[in-house]
Short mmCIF file of C-alpha atoms in Angstrom, two decimals:
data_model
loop_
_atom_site.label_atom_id
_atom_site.label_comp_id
_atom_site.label_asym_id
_atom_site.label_seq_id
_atom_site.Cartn_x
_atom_site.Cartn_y
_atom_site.Cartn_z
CA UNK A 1 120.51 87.34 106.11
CA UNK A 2 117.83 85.55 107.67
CA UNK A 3 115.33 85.70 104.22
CA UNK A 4 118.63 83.96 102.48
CA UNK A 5 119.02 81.59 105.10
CA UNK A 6 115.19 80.42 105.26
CA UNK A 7 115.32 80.53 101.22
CA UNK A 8 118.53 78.08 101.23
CA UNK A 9 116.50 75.79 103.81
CA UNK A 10 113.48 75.70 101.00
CA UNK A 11 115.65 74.79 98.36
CA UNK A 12 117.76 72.27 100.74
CA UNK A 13 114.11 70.51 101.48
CA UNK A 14 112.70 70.78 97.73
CA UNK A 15 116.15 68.63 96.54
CA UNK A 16 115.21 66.09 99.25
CA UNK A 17 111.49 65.51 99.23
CA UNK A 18 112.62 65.17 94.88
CA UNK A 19 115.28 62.63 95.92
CA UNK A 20 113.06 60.92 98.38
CA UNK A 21 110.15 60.76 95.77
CA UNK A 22 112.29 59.13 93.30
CA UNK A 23 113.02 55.99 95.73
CA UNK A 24 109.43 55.47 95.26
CA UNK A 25 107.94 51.80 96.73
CA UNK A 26 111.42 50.59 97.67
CA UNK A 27 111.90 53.37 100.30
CA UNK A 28 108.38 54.55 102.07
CA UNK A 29 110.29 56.94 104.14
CA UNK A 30 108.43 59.59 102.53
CA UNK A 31 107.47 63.23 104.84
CA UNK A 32 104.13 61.99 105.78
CA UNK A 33 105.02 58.12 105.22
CA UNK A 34 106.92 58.29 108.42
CA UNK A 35 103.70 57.89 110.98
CA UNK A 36 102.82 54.14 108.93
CA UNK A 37 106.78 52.83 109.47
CA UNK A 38 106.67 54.31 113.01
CA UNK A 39 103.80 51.73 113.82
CA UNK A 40 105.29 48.97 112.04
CA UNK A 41 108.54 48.93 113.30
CA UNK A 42 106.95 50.02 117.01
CA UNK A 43 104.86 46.85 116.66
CA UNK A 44 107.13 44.58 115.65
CA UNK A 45 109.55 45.68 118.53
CA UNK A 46 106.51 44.90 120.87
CA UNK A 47 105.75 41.59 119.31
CA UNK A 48 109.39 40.38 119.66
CA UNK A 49 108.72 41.70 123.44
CA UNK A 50 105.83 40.00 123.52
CA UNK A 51 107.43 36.52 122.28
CA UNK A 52 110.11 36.75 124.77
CA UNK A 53 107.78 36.87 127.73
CA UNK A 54 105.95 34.45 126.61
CA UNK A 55 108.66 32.25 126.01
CA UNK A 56 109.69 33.17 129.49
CA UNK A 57 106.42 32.68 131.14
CA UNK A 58 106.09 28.67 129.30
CA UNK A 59 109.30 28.06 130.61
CA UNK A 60 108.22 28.71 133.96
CA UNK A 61 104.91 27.45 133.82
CA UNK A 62 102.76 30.33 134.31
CA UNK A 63 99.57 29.30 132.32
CA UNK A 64 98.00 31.37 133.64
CA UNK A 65 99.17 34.46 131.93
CA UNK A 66 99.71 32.90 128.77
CA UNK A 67 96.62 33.86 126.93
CA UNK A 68 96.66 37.69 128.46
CA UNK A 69 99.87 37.95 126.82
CA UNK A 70 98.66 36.49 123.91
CA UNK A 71 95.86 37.89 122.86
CA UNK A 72 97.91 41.19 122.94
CA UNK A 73 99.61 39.82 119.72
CA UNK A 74 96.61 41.41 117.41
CA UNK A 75 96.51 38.80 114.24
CA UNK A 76 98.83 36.55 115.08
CA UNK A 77 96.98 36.14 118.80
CA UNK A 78 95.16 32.76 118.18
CA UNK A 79 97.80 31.03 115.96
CA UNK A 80 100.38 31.90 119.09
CA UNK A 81 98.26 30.53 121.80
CA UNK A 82 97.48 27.29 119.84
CA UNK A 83 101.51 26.91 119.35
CA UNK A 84 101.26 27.14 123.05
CA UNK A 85 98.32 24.89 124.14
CA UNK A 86 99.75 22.26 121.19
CA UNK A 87 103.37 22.26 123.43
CA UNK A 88 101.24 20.89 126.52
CA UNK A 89 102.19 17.67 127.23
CA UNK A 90 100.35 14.10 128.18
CA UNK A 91 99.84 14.70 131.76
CA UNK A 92 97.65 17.70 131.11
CA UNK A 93 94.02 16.03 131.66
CA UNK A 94 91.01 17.41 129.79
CA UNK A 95 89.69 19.36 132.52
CA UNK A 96 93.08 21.58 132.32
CA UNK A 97 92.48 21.50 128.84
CA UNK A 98 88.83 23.17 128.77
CA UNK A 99 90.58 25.46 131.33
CA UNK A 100 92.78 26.87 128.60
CA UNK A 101 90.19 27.60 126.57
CA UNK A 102 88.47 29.29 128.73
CA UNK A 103 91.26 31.54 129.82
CA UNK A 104 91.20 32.29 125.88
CA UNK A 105 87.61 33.47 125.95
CA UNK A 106 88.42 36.15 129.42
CA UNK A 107 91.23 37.29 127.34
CA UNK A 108 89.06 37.94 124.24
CA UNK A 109 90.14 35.51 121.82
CA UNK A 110 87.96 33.48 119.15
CA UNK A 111 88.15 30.47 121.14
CA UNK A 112 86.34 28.21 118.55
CA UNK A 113 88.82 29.27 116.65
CA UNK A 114 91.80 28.66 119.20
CA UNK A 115 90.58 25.14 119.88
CA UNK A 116 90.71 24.39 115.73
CA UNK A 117 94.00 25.56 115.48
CA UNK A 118 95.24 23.71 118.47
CA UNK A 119 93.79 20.40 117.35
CA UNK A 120 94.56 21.09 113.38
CA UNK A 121 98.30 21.70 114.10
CA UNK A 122 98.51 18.91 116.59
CA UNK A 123 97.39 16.54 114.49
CA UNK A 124 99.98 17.83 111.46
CA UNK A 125 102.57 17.56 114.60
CA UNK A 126 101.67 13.77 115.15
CA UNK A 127 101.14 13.16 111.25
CA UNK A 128 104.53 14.18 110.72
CA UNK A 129 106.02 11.81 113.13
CA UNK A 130 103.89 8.57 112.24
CA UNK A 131 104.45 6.66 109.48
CA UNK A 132 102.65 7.21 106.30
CA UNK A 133 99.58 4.63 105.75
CA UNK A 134 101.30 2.78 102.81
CA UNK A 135 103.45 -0.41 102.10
CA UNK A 136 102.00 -3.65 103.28
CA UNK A 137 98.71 -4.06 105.26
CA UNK A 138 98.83 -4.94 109.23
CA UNK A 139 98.36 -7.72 110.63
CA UNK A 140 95.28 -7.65 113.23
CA UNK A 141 95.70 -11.35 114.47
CA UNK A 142 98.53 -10.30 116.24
CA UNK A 143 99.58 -8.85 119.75
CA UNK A 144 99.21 -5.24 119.58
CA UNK A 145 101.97 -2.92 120.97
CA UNK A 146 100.76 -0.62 123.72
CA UNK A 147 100.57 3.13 121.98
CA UNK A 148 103.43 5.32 121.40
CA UNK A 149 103.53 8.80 123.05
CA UNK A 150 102.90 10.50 119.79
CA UNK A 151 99.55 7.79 119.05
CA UNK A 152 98.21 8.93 121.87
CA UNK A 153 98.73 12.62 121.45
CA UNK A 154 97.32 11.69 117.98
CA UNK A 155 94.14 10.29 119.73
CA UNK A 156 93.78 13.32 122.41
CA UNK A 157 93.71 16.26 119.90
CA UNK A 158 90.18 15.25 119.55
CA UNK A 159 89.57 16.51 123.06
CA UNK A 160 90.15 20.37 121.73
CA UNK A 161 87.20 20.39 119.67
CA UNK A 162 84.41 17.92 121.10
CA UNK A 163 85.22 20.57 124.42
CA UNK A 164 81.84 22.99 122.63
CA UNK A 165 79.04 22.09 120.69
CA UNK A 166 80.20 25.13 118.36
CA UNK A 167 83.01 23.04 116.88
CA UNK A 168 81.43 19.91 116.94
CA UNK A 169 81.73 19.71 112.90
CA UNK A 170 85.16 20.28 112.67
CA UNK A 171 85.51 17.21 115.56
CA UNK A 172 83.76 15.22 112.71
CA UNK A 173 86.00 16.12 110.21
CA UNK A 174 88.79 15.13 112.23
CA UNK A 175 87.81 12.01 113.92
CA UNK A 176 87.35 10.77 110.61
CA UNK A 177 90.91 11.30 109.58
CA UNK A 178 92.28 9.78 112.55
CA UNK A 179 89.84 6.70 112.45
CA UNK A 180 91.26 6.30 108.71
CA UNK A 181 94.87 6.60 110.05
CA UNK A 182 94.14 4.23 113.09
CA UNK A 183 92.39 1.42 111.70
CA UNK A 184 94.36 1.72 108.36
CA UNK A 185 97.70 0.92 110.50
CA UNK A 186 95.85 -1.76 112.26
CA UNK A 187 95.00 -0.04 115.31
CA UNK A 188 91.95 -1.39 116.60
CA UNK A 189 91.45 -0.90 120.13
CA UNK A 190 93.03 3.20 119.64
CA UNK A 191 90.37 3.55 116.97
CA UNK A 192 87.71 1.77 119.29
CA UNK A 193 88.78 4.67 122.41
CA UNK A 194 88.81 7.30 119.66
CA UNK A 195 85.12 6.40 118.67
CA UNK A 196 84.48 5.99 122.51
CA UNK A 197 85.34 9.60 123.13
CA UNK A 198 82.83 11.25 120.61
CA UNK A 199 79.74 12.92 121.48
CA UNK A 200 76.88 10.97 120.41
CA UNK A 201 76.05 14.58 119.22
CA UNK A 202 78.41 13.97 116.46
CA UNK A 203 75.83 10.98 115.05
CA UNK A 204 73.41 13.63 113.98
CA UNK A 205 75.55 15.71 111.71
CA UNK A 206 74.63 14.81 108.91
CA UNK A 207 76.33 17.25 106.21
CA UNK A 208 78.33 16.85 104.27
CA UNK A 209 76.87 13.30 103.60
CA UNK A 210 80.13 11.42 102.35
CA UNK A 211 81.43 12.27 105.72
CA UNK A 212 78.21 11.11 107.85
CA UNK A 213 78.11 8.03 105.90
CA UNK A 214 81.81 7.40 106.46
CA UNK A 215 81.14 7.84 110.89
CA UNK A 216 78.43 5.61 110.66
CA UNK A 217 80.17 2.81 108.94
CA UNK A 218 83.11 3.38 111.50
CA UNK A 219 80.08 2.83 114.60
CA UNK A 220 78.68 0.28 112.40
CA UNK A 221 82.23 -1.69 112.49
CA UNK A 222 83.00 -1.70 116.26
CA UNK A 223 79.33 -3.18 116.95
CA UNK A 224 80.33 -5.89 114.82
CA UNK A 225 83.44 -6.29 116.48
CA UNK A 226 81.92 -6.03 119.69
CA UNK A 227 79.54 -8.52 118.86
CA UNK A 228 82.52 -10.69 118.06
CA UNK A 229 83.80 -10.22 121.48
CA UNK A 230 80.56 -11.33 122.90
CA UNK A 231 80.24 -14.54 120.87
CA UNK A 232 83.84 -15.36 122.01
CA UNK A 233 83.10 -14.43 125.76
CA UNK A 234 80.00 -16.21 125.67
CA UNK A 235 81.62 -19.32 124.71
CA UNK A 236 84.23 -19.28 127.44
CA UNK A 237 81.35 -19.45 129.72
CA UNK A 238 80.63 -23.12 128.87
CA UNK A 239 81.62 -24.86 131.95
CA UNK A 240 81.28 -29.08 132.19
CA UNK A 241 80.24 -29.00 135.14
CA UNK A 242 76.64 -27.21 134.27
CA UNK A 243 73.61 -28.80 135.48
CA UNK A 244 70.83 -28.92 132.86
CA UNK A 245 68.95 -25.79 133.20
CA UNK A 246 71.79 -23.75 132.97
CA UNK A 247 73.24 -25.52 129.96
CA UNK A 248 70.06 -24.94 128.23
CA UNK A 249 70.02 -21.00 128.70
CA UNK A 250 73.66 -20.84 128.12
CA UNK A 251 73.49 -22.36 124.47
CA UNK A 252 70.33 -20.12 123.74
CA UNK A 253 72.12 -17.00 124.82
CA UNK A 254 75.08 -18.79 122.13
CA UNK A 255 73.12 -18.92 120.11
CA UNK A 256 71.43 -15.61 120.17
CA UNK A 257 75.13 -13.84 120.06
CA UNK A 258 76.10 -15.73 117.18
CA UNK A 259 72.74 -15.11 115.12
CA UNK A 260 72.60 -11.61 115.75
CA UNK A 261 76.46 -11.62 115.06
CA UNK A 262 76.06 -12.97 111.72
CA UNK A 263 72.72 -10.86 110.75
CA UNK A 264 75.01 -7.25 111.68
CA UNK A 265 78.02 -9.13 109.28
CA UNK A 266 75.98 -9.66 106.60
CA UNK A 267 74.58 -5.90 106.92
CA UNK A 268 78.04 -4.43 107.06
CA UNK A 269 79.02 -6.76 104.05
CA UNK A 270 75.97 -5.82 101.30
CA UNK A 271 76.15 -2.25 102.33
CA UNK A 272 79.36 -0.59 100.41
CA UNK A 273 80.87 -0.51 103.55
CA UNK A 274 84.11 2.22 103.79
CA UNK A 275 83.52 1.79 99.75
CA UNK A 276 85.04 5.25 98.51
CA UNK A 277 83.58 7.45 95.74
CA UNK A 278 85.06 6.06 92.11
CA UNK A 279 85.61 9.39 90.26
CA UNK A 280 88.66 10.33 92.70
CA UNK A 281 90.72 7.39 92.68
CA UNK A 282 93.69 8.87 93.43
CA UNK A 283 92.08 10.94 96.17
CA UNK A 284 94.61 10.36 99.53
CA UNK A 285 91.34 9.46 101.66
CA UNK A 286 89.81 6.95 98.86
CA UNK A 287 92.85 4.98 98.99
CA UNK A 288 92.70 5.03 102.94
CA UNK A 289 89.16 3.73 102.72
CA UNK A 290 90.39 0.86 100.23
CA UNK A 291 93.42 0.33 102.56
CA UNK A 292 90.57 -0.42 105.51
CA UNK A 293 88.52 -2.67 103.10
CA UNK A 294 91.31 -4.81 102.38
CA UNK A 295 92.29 -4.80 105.96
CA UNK A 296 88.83 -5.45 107.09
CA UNK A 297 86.17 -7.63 105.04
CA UNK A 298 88.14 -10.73 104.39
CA UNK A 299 88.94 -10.76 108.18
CA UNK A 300 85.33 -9.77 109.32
CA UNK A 301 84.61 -12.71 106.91
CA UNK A 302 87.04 -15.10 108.09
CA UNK A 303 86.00 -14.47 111.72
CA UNK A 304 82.13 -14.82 111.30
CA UNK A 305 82.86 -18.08 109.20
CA UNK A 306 84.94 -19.56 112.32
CA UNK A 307 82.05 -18.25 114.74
CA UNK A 308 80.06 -20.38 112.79
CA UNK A 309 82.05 -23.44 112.11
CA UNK A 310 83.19 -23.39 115.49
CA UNK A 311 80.47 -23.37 117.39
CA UNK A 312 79.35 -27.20 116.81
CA UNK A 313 82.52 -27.76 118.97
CA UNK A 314 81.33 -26.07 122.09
CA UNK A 315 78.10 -28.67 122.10
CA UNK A 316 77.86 -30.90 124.37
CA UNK A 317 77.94 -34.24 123.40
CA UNK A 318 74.36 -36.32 122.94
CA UNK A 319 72.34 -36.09 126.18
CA UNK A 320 69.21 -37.36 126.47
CA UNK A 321 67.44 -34.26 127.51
CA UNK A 322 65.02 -33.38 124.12
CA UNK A 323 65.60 -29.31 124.45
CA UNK A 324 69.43 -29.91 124.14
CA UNK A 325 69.57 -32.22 121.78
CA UNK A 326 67.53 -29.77 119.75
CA UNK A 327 69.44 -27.39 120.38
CA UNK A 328 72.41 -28.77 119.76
CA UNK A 329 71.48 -30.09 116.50
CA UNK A 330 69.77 -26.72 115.51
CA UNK A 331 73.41 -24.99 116.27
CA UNK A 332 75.95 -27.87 114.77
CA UNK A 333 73.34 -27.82 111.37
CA UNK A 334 72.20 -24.82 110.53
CA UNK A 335 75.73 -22.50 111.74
CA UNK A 336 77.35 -25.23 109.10
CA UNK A 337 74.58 -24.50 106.44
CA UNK A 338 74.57 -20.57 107.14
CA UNK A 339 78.49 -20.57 106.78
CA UNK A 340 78.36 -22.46 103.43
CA UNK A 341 75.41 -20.02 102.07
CA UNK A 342 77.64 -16.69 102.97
CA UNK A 343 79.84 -18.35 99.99
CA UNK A 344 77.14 -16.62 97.51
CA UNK A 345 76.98 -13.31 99.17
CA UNK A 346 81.30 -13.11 99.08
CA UNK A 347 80.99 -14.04 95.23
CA UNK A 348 77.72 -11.63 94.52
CA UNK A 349 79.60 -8.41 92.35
CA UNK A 350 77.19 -6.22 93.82
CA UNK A 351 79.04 -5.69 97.27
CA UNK A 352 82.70 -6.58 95.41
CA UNK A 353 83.74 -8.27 98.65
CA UNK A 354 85.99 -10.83 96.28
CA UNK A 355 87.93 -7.99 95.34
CA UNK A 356 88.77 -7.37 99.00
CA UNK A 357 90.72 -9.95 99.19
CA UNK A 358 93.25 -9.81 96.32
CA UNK A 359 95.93 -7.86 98.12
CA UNK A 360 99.36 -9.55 98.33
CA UNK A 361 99.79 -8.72 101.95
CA UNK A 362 96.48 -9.51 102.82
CA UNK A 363 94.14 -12.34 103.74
CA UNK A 364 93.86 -14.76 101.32
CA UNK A 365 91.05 -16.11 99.10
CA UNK A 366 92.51 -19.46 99.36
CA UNK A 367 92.70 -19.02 103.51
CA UNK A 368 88.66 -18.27 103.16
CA UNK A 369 88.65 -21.44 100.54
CA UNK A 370 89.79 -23.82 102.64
CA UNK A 371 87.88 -22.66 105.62
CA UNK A 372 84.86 -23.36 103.36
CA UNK A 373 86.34 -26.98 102.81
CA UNK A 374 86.79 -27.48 106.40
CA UNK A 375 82.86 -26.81 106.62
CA UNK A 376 81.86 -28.84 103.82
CA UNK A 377 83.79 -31.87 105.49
CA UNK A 378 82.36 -31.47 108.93
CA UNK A 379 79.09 -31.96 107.27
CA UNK A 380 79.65 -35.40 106.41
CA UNK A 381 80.46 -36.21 109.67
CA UNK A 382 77.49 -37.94 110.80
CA UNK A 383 77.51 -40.09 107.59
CA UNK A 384 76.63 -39.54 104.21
CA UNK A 385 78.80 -38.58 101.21
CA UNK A 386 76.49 -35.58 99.15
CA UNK A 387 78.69 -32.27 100.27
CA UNK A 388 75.19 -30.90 99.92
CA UNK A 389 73.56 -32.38 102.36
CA UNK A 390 73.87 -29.50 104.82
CA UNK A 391 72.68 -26.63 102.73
CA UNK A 392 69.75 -28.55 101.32
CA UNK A 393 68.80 -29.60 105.03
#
């Protein structure tokens, strides 16, 4: 009895394993398959445990055991604790920022890799909620709104990744993008804290080279601009009431701002500044770089043009004292003459400054025309009628 029973129980288990067999790939639950499915579905169970804890411990703001939990999640450890540090919000300063990181290292997590992440997908977080850098070009000239929430999340991911010297590359490649996006929306002074935030570390990378090339033009901007600021600081300074000495080193410290203004312009100007590589036109960060240009030059122009024609109306009128009359005829002449010789470096090819200006939404070549007119005419002030007169002086 029992040999037929044990002989039905073979043949019962030979039909099964051959049905089993023929499911093939679409059904693994196979005999000795069984151990492989076990673990799967076992640790997806515990990852779904794992979720809801954490999802319970963010909730009630227990940090602190955030990246314990985390790193238990095997593969998907690092992408889960970025999701998390990403969620943190404004008031979180940098030091508790660097703290989360390091929890990530106790825990053993690749925390060069957790601080990417973090800054990659909060950047793609922000990107997606800004508008897109396209349409017409912003205006500079006017009041800028204070930043949005999501600009200046936007400007803090950098903080993930200047945190170690390890990831200092990747910071590059970022800040870059961001600079684009901030000063090709007209965003001056979040691009200017942006580039204030860096680690002069980040100077000396200097691979790949298109990128290097790109950060220094952005440092070699704000110095002009900064220079700017000076010139138009210094001249607010001017007081009526100065007695002579101090009138004297006030117009040579003027005068100093607005030469060594004009010499880091013209620098910017001949040296393909933000000019993009040709053979990818259609490349999203060539036309970002063009976008800057066209923001840029003609108003970097325009400016250093007023600088100079300006300046021969914060000198005082004649005085009898020799150094300021010299030195108020060596502003009022050769600022005018400088101003009408840039003409030739805007109209040079070489640094295709003219084409800078040819956007409909943009400053104007005529604007930068009749600023040149406007010099030419205050030339002939003091008598005379060759239009000349000042450049050949």
């Amino acid at each position: 009895m029992e040999d037929a029973d044990e002989k039905e129980e073979e043949e019962w288990e030979k039909e099964a394993t051959a049905a089993l067999e023929t499911l093939g790939g679409s059904q693994p639950i196979i005999l000795d398959r069984t151990n492989p499915l076990l673990d799967t579905f076992a640790n997806g169970l515990r990852d779904v445990i794992l979720e809801a804890y954490l999802q319970v411990l963010e909730a009630a703001g227990q940090r602190e055991l955030i990246a314990m939990y985390a790193s238990a999640l095997g593969d998907n450890a690092v992408e889960r604790y970025a999701m998390f540090l990403t969620s943190l919000d404004l008031l979180t300063d940098i030091k508790e920022r660097k703290l989360a990181l390091t929890r990530a290292r106790e825990h053993g997590l690749d925390v060069d890799r957790v601080a990417i992440v973090t800054a990659e997908r909060t950047i793609e977080k922000c990107f997606d909620l800004l508008p897109q850098l396209k349409g017409p070009l912003p205006s500079i000239i006017t009041l800028q709104n204070p930043p949005s929430e999501v600009e200046t999340l936007l400007l803090r991911s950098i903080e993930w990744t200047t945190c170690m010297e390890a990831t200092y590359d990747t910071a590059l490649e970022q800040a870059t993008v961001i600079l684009r996006y901030f000063l090709g929306s007209g965003r001056v002074a979040l691009a200017k804290g942006l580039l204030d935030m860096l680690p002069h570390e980040l100077a000396s990378i200097d691979e790949p080279e298109e990128r290097a090339t790109e950060y220094l033009h952005y440092r070699q901007f704000f110095n002009v601009w900064g220079l700017l600021d000076r010139v138009v600081e210094c001249r607010s300074l001017e007081a009526s009431l100065m007695n002579k000495d101090t009138r004297i080193g006030w117009l040579k410290d003027y005068k100093g701002l607005i030469d060594q203004a004009y010499e880091s312009i013209v620098k910017l100007l001949t040296s393909d500044w933000m000019l993009p590589d040709q053979r990818n036109p259609a490349d999203h960060r060539h036309l970002e770089m063009l976008r800057i240009r066209q923001i840029y030059i003609p108003e970097l122009i325009l400016r250093v043009h007023v600088m100079l024609y300006s300046s021969r109306d914060h000198i005082p009128g004649f005085d009898p004292t020799f150094v300021l009359r010299a030195l108020r005829l060596t502003i009022h002449c050769s600022n005018l003459k400088v101003a009408l010789e840039l003409v030739n470096i805007i109209g040079d090819s070489r640094y295709k400054l003219y084409d800078d200006f040819l956007h409909p939404d943009g400053r104007r070549l005529a604007e930068y025309l009749g600023a040149v007119r406007r010099v030419v005419l205050a030339g002939l002030e003091n008598g005379g009628s060759d239009p000349f007169r000042v450049v050949s002086s």
